[in-house]
Coordinates of C-alpha atoms (C1' of nucleotides) in Angstrom, one line a residue:
Chain A
M1 CA 35.4 -9.6 40.0
A2 CA 32.4 -8.8 38.0
L3 CA 30.7 -11.4 35.8
R4 CA 31.4 -11.3 32.3
Q5 CA 28.9 -9.1 30.1
P6 CA 26.9 -9.7 27.2
R7 CA 27.5 -6.8 26.0
G8 CA 31.2 -6.3 25.8
A9 CA 32.0 -2.6 26.9
A10 CA 30.0 -0.4 28.9
S11 CA 28.2 2.7 27.0
P12 CA 27.5 5.4 28.7
L13 CA 23.8 5.6 28.4
A14 CA 23.8 1.3 29.3
N15 CA 23.0 1.5 32.8
D16 CA 20.2 4.2 32.0
D17 CA 17.1 2.4 33.3
L18 CA 14.5 5.3 31.4
Y19 CA 16.8 5.4 28.0
A20 CA 16.5 1.7 27.9
V21 CA 12.5 2.2 28.1
F22 CA 12.3 4.7 25.3
A23 CA 15.2 2.5 23.4
R24 CA 12.8 -0.3 23.9
L25 CA 9.8 1.7 22.7
V26 CA 11.4 3.1 19.5
R27 CA 12.7 -0.2 18.6
V28 CA 8.5 -1.6 18.8
H29 CA 7.8 0.8 17.2
T30 CA 10.2 0.2 14.6
R31 CA 9.7 -3.3 13.7
L32 CA 5.7 -2.6 14.1
W33 CA 5.4 0.2 11.5
N34 CA 8.1 -1.6 8.9
Q35 CA 6.4 -4.4 9.2
L36 CA 2.7 -3.6 8.5
D37 CA 4.6 -1.1 6.1
A38 CA 6.1 -4.3 3.6
R39 CA 2.9 -6.1 4.3
L40 CA 0.4 -3.0 2.9
R41 CA 3.0 -2.3 0.1
S42 CA 3.0 -6.1 -1.3
Q43 CA -1.1 -6.6 -0.9
H44 CA -2.1 -3.4 -1.7
A45 CA 0.7 -1.6 -2.9
V46 CA 0.0 1.7 -0.5
T47 CA 2.8 2.9 2.0
L48 CA 1.8 2.7 5.8
A49 CA 3.0 6.8 5.6
D50 CA 0.4 7.5 3.3
L51 CA -2.3 4.8 4.4
S52 CA -1.9 7.0 7.9
S53 CA -2.8 10.1 6.5
L54 CA -6.0 9.2 4.0
E55 CA -7.0 8.0 7.0
V56 CA -7.1 11.7 9.4
V57 CA -8.7 12.9 5.4
A58 CA -11.4 10.3 6.1
A59 CA -12.2 10.7 9.4
T60 CA -11.7 14.8 9.9
G61 CA -14.7 16.4 8.7
G62 CA -13.7 19.4 7.2
C63 CA -9.8 17.5 7.1
R64 CA -7.0 21.0 6.2
V65 CA -3.2 20.3 5.6
Q66 CA -3.1 21.6 9.0
D67 CA -4.9 18.9 10.9
L68 CA -2.4 16.5 9.5
V69 CA 0.2 18.2 10.9
S70 CA -1.3 18.3 14.5
T71 CA -2.6 15.0 14.7
L72 CA 0.8 13.0 13.1
H73 CA 2.9 15.4 14.3
I74 CA 4.5 15.8 10.5
T75 CA 5.6 19.3 9.5
V76 CA 3.2 21.6 7.2
G77 CA 6.0 20.8 3.9
G78 CA 5.8 17.2 4.6
A79 CA 1.6 17.0 5.1
S80 CA 1.4 19.4 1.5
K81 CA 3.8 16.4 -0.2
V82 CA 1.2 13.2 1.2
V83 CA -1.9 15.2 0.3
D84 CA 0.3 15.7 -2.9
R85 CA 1.0 12.1 -3.3
L86 CA -2.8 10.8 -2.3
V87 CA -4.4 13.6 -4.6
V88 CA -2.0 12.2 -7.9
A89 CA -3.0 8.1 -6.7
G90 CA -6.5 8.9 -6.5
Y91 CA -7.5 8.8 -3.1
A92 CA -7.8 12.4 -2.1
E93 CA -8.9 15.7 -3.6
R94 CA -8.5 19.2 -2.9
A95 CA -11.4 21.1 -2.1
P96 CA -11.6 25.5 -1.9
N97 CA -12.7 26.5 1.6
P98 CA -15.5 28.5 2.0
Q99 CA -14.9 29.4 4.9
D100 CA -11.1 30.9 4.4
R101 CA -9.7 30.9 1.1
R102 CA -5.9 30.3 2.3
S103 CA -6.4 26.7 2.7
S104 CA -8.3 24.0 1.0
V105 CA -10.7 21.2 1.8
L106 CA -9.1 17.6 2.1
T107 CA -12.0 14.7 1.7
P108 CA -11.7 11.3 0.5
T109 CA -12.9 10.3 -3.3
S110 CA -14.6 6.4 -3.6
A111 CA -11.6 5.4 -4.5
G112 CA -9.8 6.7 -0.9
L113 CA -12.7 4.7 0.9
A114 CA -12.7 1.5 -0.5
L115 CA -8.8 1.4 0.1
L116 CA -9.0 2.1 3.7
G117 CA -12.1 -0.9 3.3
Q118 CA -9.7 -2.9 1.6
V119 CA -6.1 -2.7 3.9
R120 CA -8.8 -3.4 7.0
G121 CA -8.6 -7.0 7.6
D122 CA -5.5 -7.4 6.7
V123 CA -4.3 -4.6 9.4
D124 CA -6.4 -5.9 12.0
A125 CA -5.1 -9.0 11.2
F126 CA -1.1 -8.0 11.9
L127 CA -2.2 -6.1 14.6
S128 CA -4.5 -9.1 16.6
Q129 CA -1.2 -11.2 15.9
H130 CA 1.5 -8.6 16.6
L131 CA 0.2 -6.8 19.4
A132 CA -3.3 -8.2 20.6
T133 CA -2.0 -11.8 21.2
P134 CA 1.5 -10.9 22.6
L135 CA -0.4 -8.6 25.4
S136 CA -3.0 -10.3 26.9
P137 CA -6.3 -8.8 26.2
A138 CA -5.6 -6.8 30.3
G139 CA -2.6 -5.8 28.7
L140 CA -3.6 -4.4 25.6
T141 CA -5.9 -2.1 27.9
D142 CA -3.1 -1.2 30.2
L143 CA -0.6 0.0 27.3
D144 CA -3.3 2.0 25.6
R145 CA -4.2 3.7 29.4
L146 CA -0.7 4.1 29.3
L147 CA -0.1 5.5 26.2
R148 CA -3.4 7.9 26.3
L149 CA -1.6 9.3 29.6
L150 CA 1.7 10.0 27.8
H151 CA -0.6 11.4 24.3
D152 CA -2.6 13.8 27.0
H153 CA 0.7 14.9 28.3
T154 CA 3.1 16.2 25.3
I155 CA -0.2 17.6 24.0
T156 CA -0.4 20.0 26.9
A157 CA 3.7 20.5 27.4
P158 CA 5.7 22.9 26.2
A159 CA 8.0 21.9 23.0
G160 CA 9.7 22.8 20.4
H161 CA 8.7 23.9 16.6
R162 CA 6.4 21.1 15.7
E163 CA 2.8 21.3 16.8
Chain B
M1 CA -30.5 10.4 15.2
A2 CA -27.1 10.6 16.5
L3 CA -25.1 13.2 18.2
R4 CA -23.0 14.9 16.1
Q5 CA -19.1 13.6 16.0
P6 CA -15.8 15.2 16.5
R7 CA -14.6 13.9 13.7
G8 CA -17.3 14.7 11.3
A9 CA -17.0 12.0 8.7
A10 CA -16.4 7.8 9.6
S11 CA -13.1 6.0 8.4
P12 CA -13.5 2.7 7.5
L13 CA -10.7 2.2 10.5
A14 CA -12.6 4.6 12.9
N15 CA -14.1 2.5 14.9
D16 CA -11.1 -0.2 14.6
D17 CA -10.0 -0.5 18.7
L18 CA -6.6 -2.3 17.7
Y19 CA -5.9 0.2 14.7
A20 CA -6.5 2.8 17.9
V21 CA -4.3 1.2 19.9
F22 CA -1.2 1.3 17.2
A23 CA -2.0 5.0 16.0
R24 CA -1.6 5.9 19.5
L25 CA 1.3 3.9 19.7
V26 CA 3.2 5.8 16.5
R27 CA 1.7 9.3 17.6
V28 CA 3.2 9.4 20.8
H29 CA 6.8 7.8 19.2
T30 CA 6.5 10.1 17.2
R31 CA 6.1 13.3 19.1
L32 CA 8.9 11.6 21.8
W33 CA 11.9 11.0 19.3
N34 CA 11.4 14.8 17.4
Q35 CA 11.0 16.4 20.8
L36 CA 14.1 14.8 22.1
D37 CA 16.0 14.7 17.9
A38 CA 15.2 18.4 18.4
R39 CA 17.1 18.9 22.0
L40 CA 20.4 17.1 20.8
R41 CA 20.6 18.9 17.3
S42 CA 20.4 21.8 19.3
Q43 CA 22.3 21.1 22.1
H44 CA 24.8 18.5 21.2
A45 CA 25.1 19.2 17.3
V46 CA 24.3 15.0 17.0
T47 CA 20.3 14.0 16.1
L48 CA 19.0 10.9 17.5
A49 CA 19.5 8.8 14.9
D50 CA 23.1 9.0 15.3
L51 CA 23.2 8.8 18.6
S52 CA 21.1 5.8 18.6
S53 CA 23.7 4.2 16.6
L54 CA 26.8 4.7 18.2
E55 CA 25.0 4.1 21.8
V56 CA 24.9 0.1 20.5
V57 CA 28.3 0.3 19.0
A58 CA 29.6 1.8 22.6
A59 CA 27.0 -1.1 24.1
T60 CA 28.1 -3.9 22.1
G61 CA 31.2 -5.7 22.6
G62 CA 33.1 -6.4 19.0
C63 CA 30.2 -4.8 16.9
R64 CA 29.2 -4.9 13.4
V65 CA 27.5 -3.6 10.9
Q66 CA 24.8 -6.0 11.3
D67 CA 24.1 -6.3 14.7
L68 CA 22.8 -2.5 14.1
V69 CA 20.6 -3.9 11.8
S70 CA 19.4 -6.3 14.1
T71 CA 19.1 -4.2 16.9
L72 CA 18.5 -0.7 15.5
H73 CA 15.5 -2.7 13.0
I74 CA 16.7 -0.3 9.9
T75 CA 18.4 -1.9 6.2
V76 CA 22.4 -2.9 6.1
G77 CA 22.7 -0.1 3.8
G78 CA 21.7 2.7 6.4
A79 CA 23.8 1.1 8.9
S80 CA 26.5 1.1 7.1
K81 CA 26.3 4.8 6.3
V82 CA 25.7 5.9 10.0
V83 CA 28.7 4.3 10.0
D84 CA 30.3 6.6 7.7
R85 CA 28.6 9.7 9.4
L86 CA 30.0 8.1 12.7
V87 CA 33.3 7.9 11.6
V88 CA 33.3 11.4 9.9
A89 CA 32.4 13.1 13.0
G90 CA 35.1 11.1 15.0
Y91 CA 32.5 9.5 17.0
A92 CA 33.5 5.4 15.8
E93 CA 36.1 3.7 14.3
R94 CA 36.3 0.5 11.3
A95 CA 38.9 -1.9 12.6
P96 CA 39.5 -4.8 10.8
N97 CA 37.7 -8.1 12.2
P98 CA 40.7 -10.7 12.5
Q99 CA 38.1 -13.5 12.7
D100 CA 36.0 -12.2 9.5
R101 CA 37.5 -10.1 7.1
R102 CA 34.3 -9.2 5.4
S103 CA 33.1 -7.0 7.8
S104 CA 34.9 -4.5 10.7
V105 CA 34.6 -4.1 14.3
L106 CA 33.2 -0.9 15.0
T107 CA 34.5 0.8 18.1
P108 CA 33.6 4.0 19.6
T109 CA 36.4 6.8 19.9
S110 CA 37.0 8.7 22.9
A111 CA 35.1 11.5 21.4
G112 CA 32.2 9.5 20.7
L113 CA 32.4 8.1 24.4
A114 CA 32.4 11.9 25.9
L115 CA 29.6 12.7 23.7
L116 CA 27.5 9.8 25.5
G117 CA 28.3 11.1 28.8
Q118 CA 27.7 14.4 27.6
V119 CA 23.9 14.0 26.7
R120 CA 23.0 11.4 29.2
G121 CA 22.0 14.9 31.8
D122 CA 19.5 15.6 28.6
V123 CA 18.3 12.8 27.8
D124 CA 17.5 12.2 31.5
A125 CA 16.2 15.3 31.9
F126 CA 13.8 15.0 29.0
L127 CA 12.8 11.5 29.5
S128 CA 12.5 12.1 33.1
Q129 CA 9.8 15.0 31.9
H130 CA 7.6 13.3 29.2
L131 CA 8.2 9.8 30.1
A132 CA 8.4 9.4 34.2
T133 CA 6.6 12.2 35.1
P134 CA 3.0 11.6 32.9
L135 CA 3.3 7.9 34.3
S136 CA 3.1 6.8 37.6
P137 CA 6.5 4.6 39.1
A138 CA 4.7 1.8 38.8
G139 CA 2.9 3.0 34.9
L140 CA 6.4 3.2 33.9
T141 CA 7.3 0.0 34.9
D142 CA 3.5 -1.9 33.5
L143 CA 4.7 0.2 29.8
D144 CA 8.6 -1.6 29.9
R145 CA 7.0 -5.2 30.8
L146 CA 4.2 -4.5 28.1
L147 CA 7.5 -3.4 25.4
R148 CA 9.2 -6.4 26.4
L149 CA 6.5 -8.6 25.7
L150 CA 5.7 -7.1 22.5
H151 CA 9.7 -7.0 22.3
D152 CA 10.4 -10.4 22.3
H153 CA 7.7 -11.2 20.3
T154 CA 8.1 -9.5 17.5
I155 CA 11.9 -11.2 18.4
T156 CA 10.5 -15.0 17.3
A157 CA 7.7 -14.7 14.5
P158 CA 8.3 -14.7 11.3
A159 CA 8.0 -12.1 9.1
G160 CA 9.7 -9.3 6.3
H161 CA 13.3 -8.6 4.9
R162 CA 14.2 -6.9 8.0
E163 CA 15.9 -8.6 10.7
Chain C
dG1 C1' 26.6 -20.3 -3.6
dA2 C1' 25.7 -17.6 0.6
dA3 C1' 27.1 -13.8 4.4
dG4 C1' 28.7 -9.4 5.2
dA5 C1' 29.1 -4.9 3.3
dT6 C1' 29.5 -0.7 0.4
dT7 C1' 27.7 2.3 -3.2
dG8 C1' 24.5 4.4 -6.6
dA9 C1' 19.8 6.0 -7.8
dT10 C1' 15.0 7.1 -6.2
dT11 C1' 12.1 8.4 -2.5
dC12 C1' 10.4 10.6 1.4
dG13 C1' 10.3 14.2 5.2
dT14 C1' 12.5 18.0 6.9
dC15 C1' 13.4 23.5 6.2
dA16 C1' 13.5 27.7 4.7
dA17 C1' 12.1 30.5 1.2
dT18 C1' 7.9 32.8 -0.8
dC19 C1' 2.5 33.3 -1.6
dT20 C1' -2.1 34.1 -0.2
dT21 C1' -5.3 35.2 2.3
dC22 C1' -7.1 36.9 7.0
Chain D
dG1 C1' 1.8 41.7 10.7
dA2 C1' -0.2 36.9 11.2
dA3 C1' -1.8 32.1 9.4
dG4 C1' -2.7 28.1 6.2
dA5 C1' 0.1 26.3 2.1
dT6 C1' 3.2 25.2 -1.4
dT7 C1' 7.4 24.5 -3.7
dG8 C1' 13.1 23.9 -4.0
dA9 C1' 17.1 22.2 -2.1
dC10 C1' 18.8 19.3 1.2
dG11 C1' 19.7 15.3 4.4
dA12 C1' 18.6 10.8 5.3
dA13 C1' 16.5 6.3 4.5
dT14 C1' 15.5 2.8 1.4
dC15 C1' 16.5 -1.0 -2.6
dA16 C1' 19.2 -2.9 -5.7
dA17 C1' 23.3 -4.5 -7.6
dT18 C1' 28.2 -4.8 -6.4
dC19 C1' 32.0 -6.6 -4.2
dT20 C1' 34.8 -9.5 -1.2
dT21 C1' 35.2 -13.2 1.8
dC22 C1' 33.4 -16.8 4.3

DNA sequence: GAAGATTGATTCGTCAATCTTC
DNA sequence: GAAGATTGACGAATCAATCTTC
């Protein structure tokens, strides 16, 4: 007779070890994202989604909408609307692209750079507490190495309609 | 004189190693989620979000809406609407909870269990290709160990308004 | 009054169609 | 015709308010 399971019924995916790893990845991600997003909303009146895009704009020279698509893995329409919000908020600007008039060059405003500077303390404090602390320093290095492997692999893999 | 950087401008978060790890986690997650979601939509006419909830319903004995909230880290309203969709699609049922009439007990229908069984092959194939292959077997074990550390830590950590 | 859940209003991201430029 | 980007319609998740039951 089998021992009583804490999970009463057996799901066809319940004994799938690979799915278990993936599910854990998703849930850890969701939790970290939601908590950091809530902190940024309350402390700096900005969402983590907008901040992530702003960071890419600031870090990428001659950034175009397409760069947000390929870096963040969001759709073109979504990227265009994020930029709309950043421009309205005064954090970024669209400038005509002299090299290709189909696209604009995105640049952070001084207010955008100031925002990135202001949030850094909170972001670091949060990630120290929820990412660095629970992992040993070696664990953090390991995690980064494994994520790089996954990232590099998906880069070159054939796939769907997103870039 | 500094070497020319591939990322033309320096973001205040650009040289933040912790943020870099977090950003990689987010982007690996987004990519895997989007690709698997696209495959499930086209092959089985179901979203990964709905499937994830259905899996929790099937795996949790006497599952309530609150269990979806605490397991998937979504809001109560969101969980309630996911259940709506699963019920309409014929994959799950709400039954009165004899122990507490405020809540319902969620159970998968035979169609729901059949769906979970049908998708398993595709899910496994995808995760083998995009999760197991790029990592060595040892790497997969390491990743799972690190994710468990993060998961267990966030479980006990004080935080925002989501459970 | 607190806990579990549902509903309506809002927001955000995707999708498809469209426009401009290469 | 293809590539880059924008817009409107649609789908899904959050939030706040509400209802029922503990």
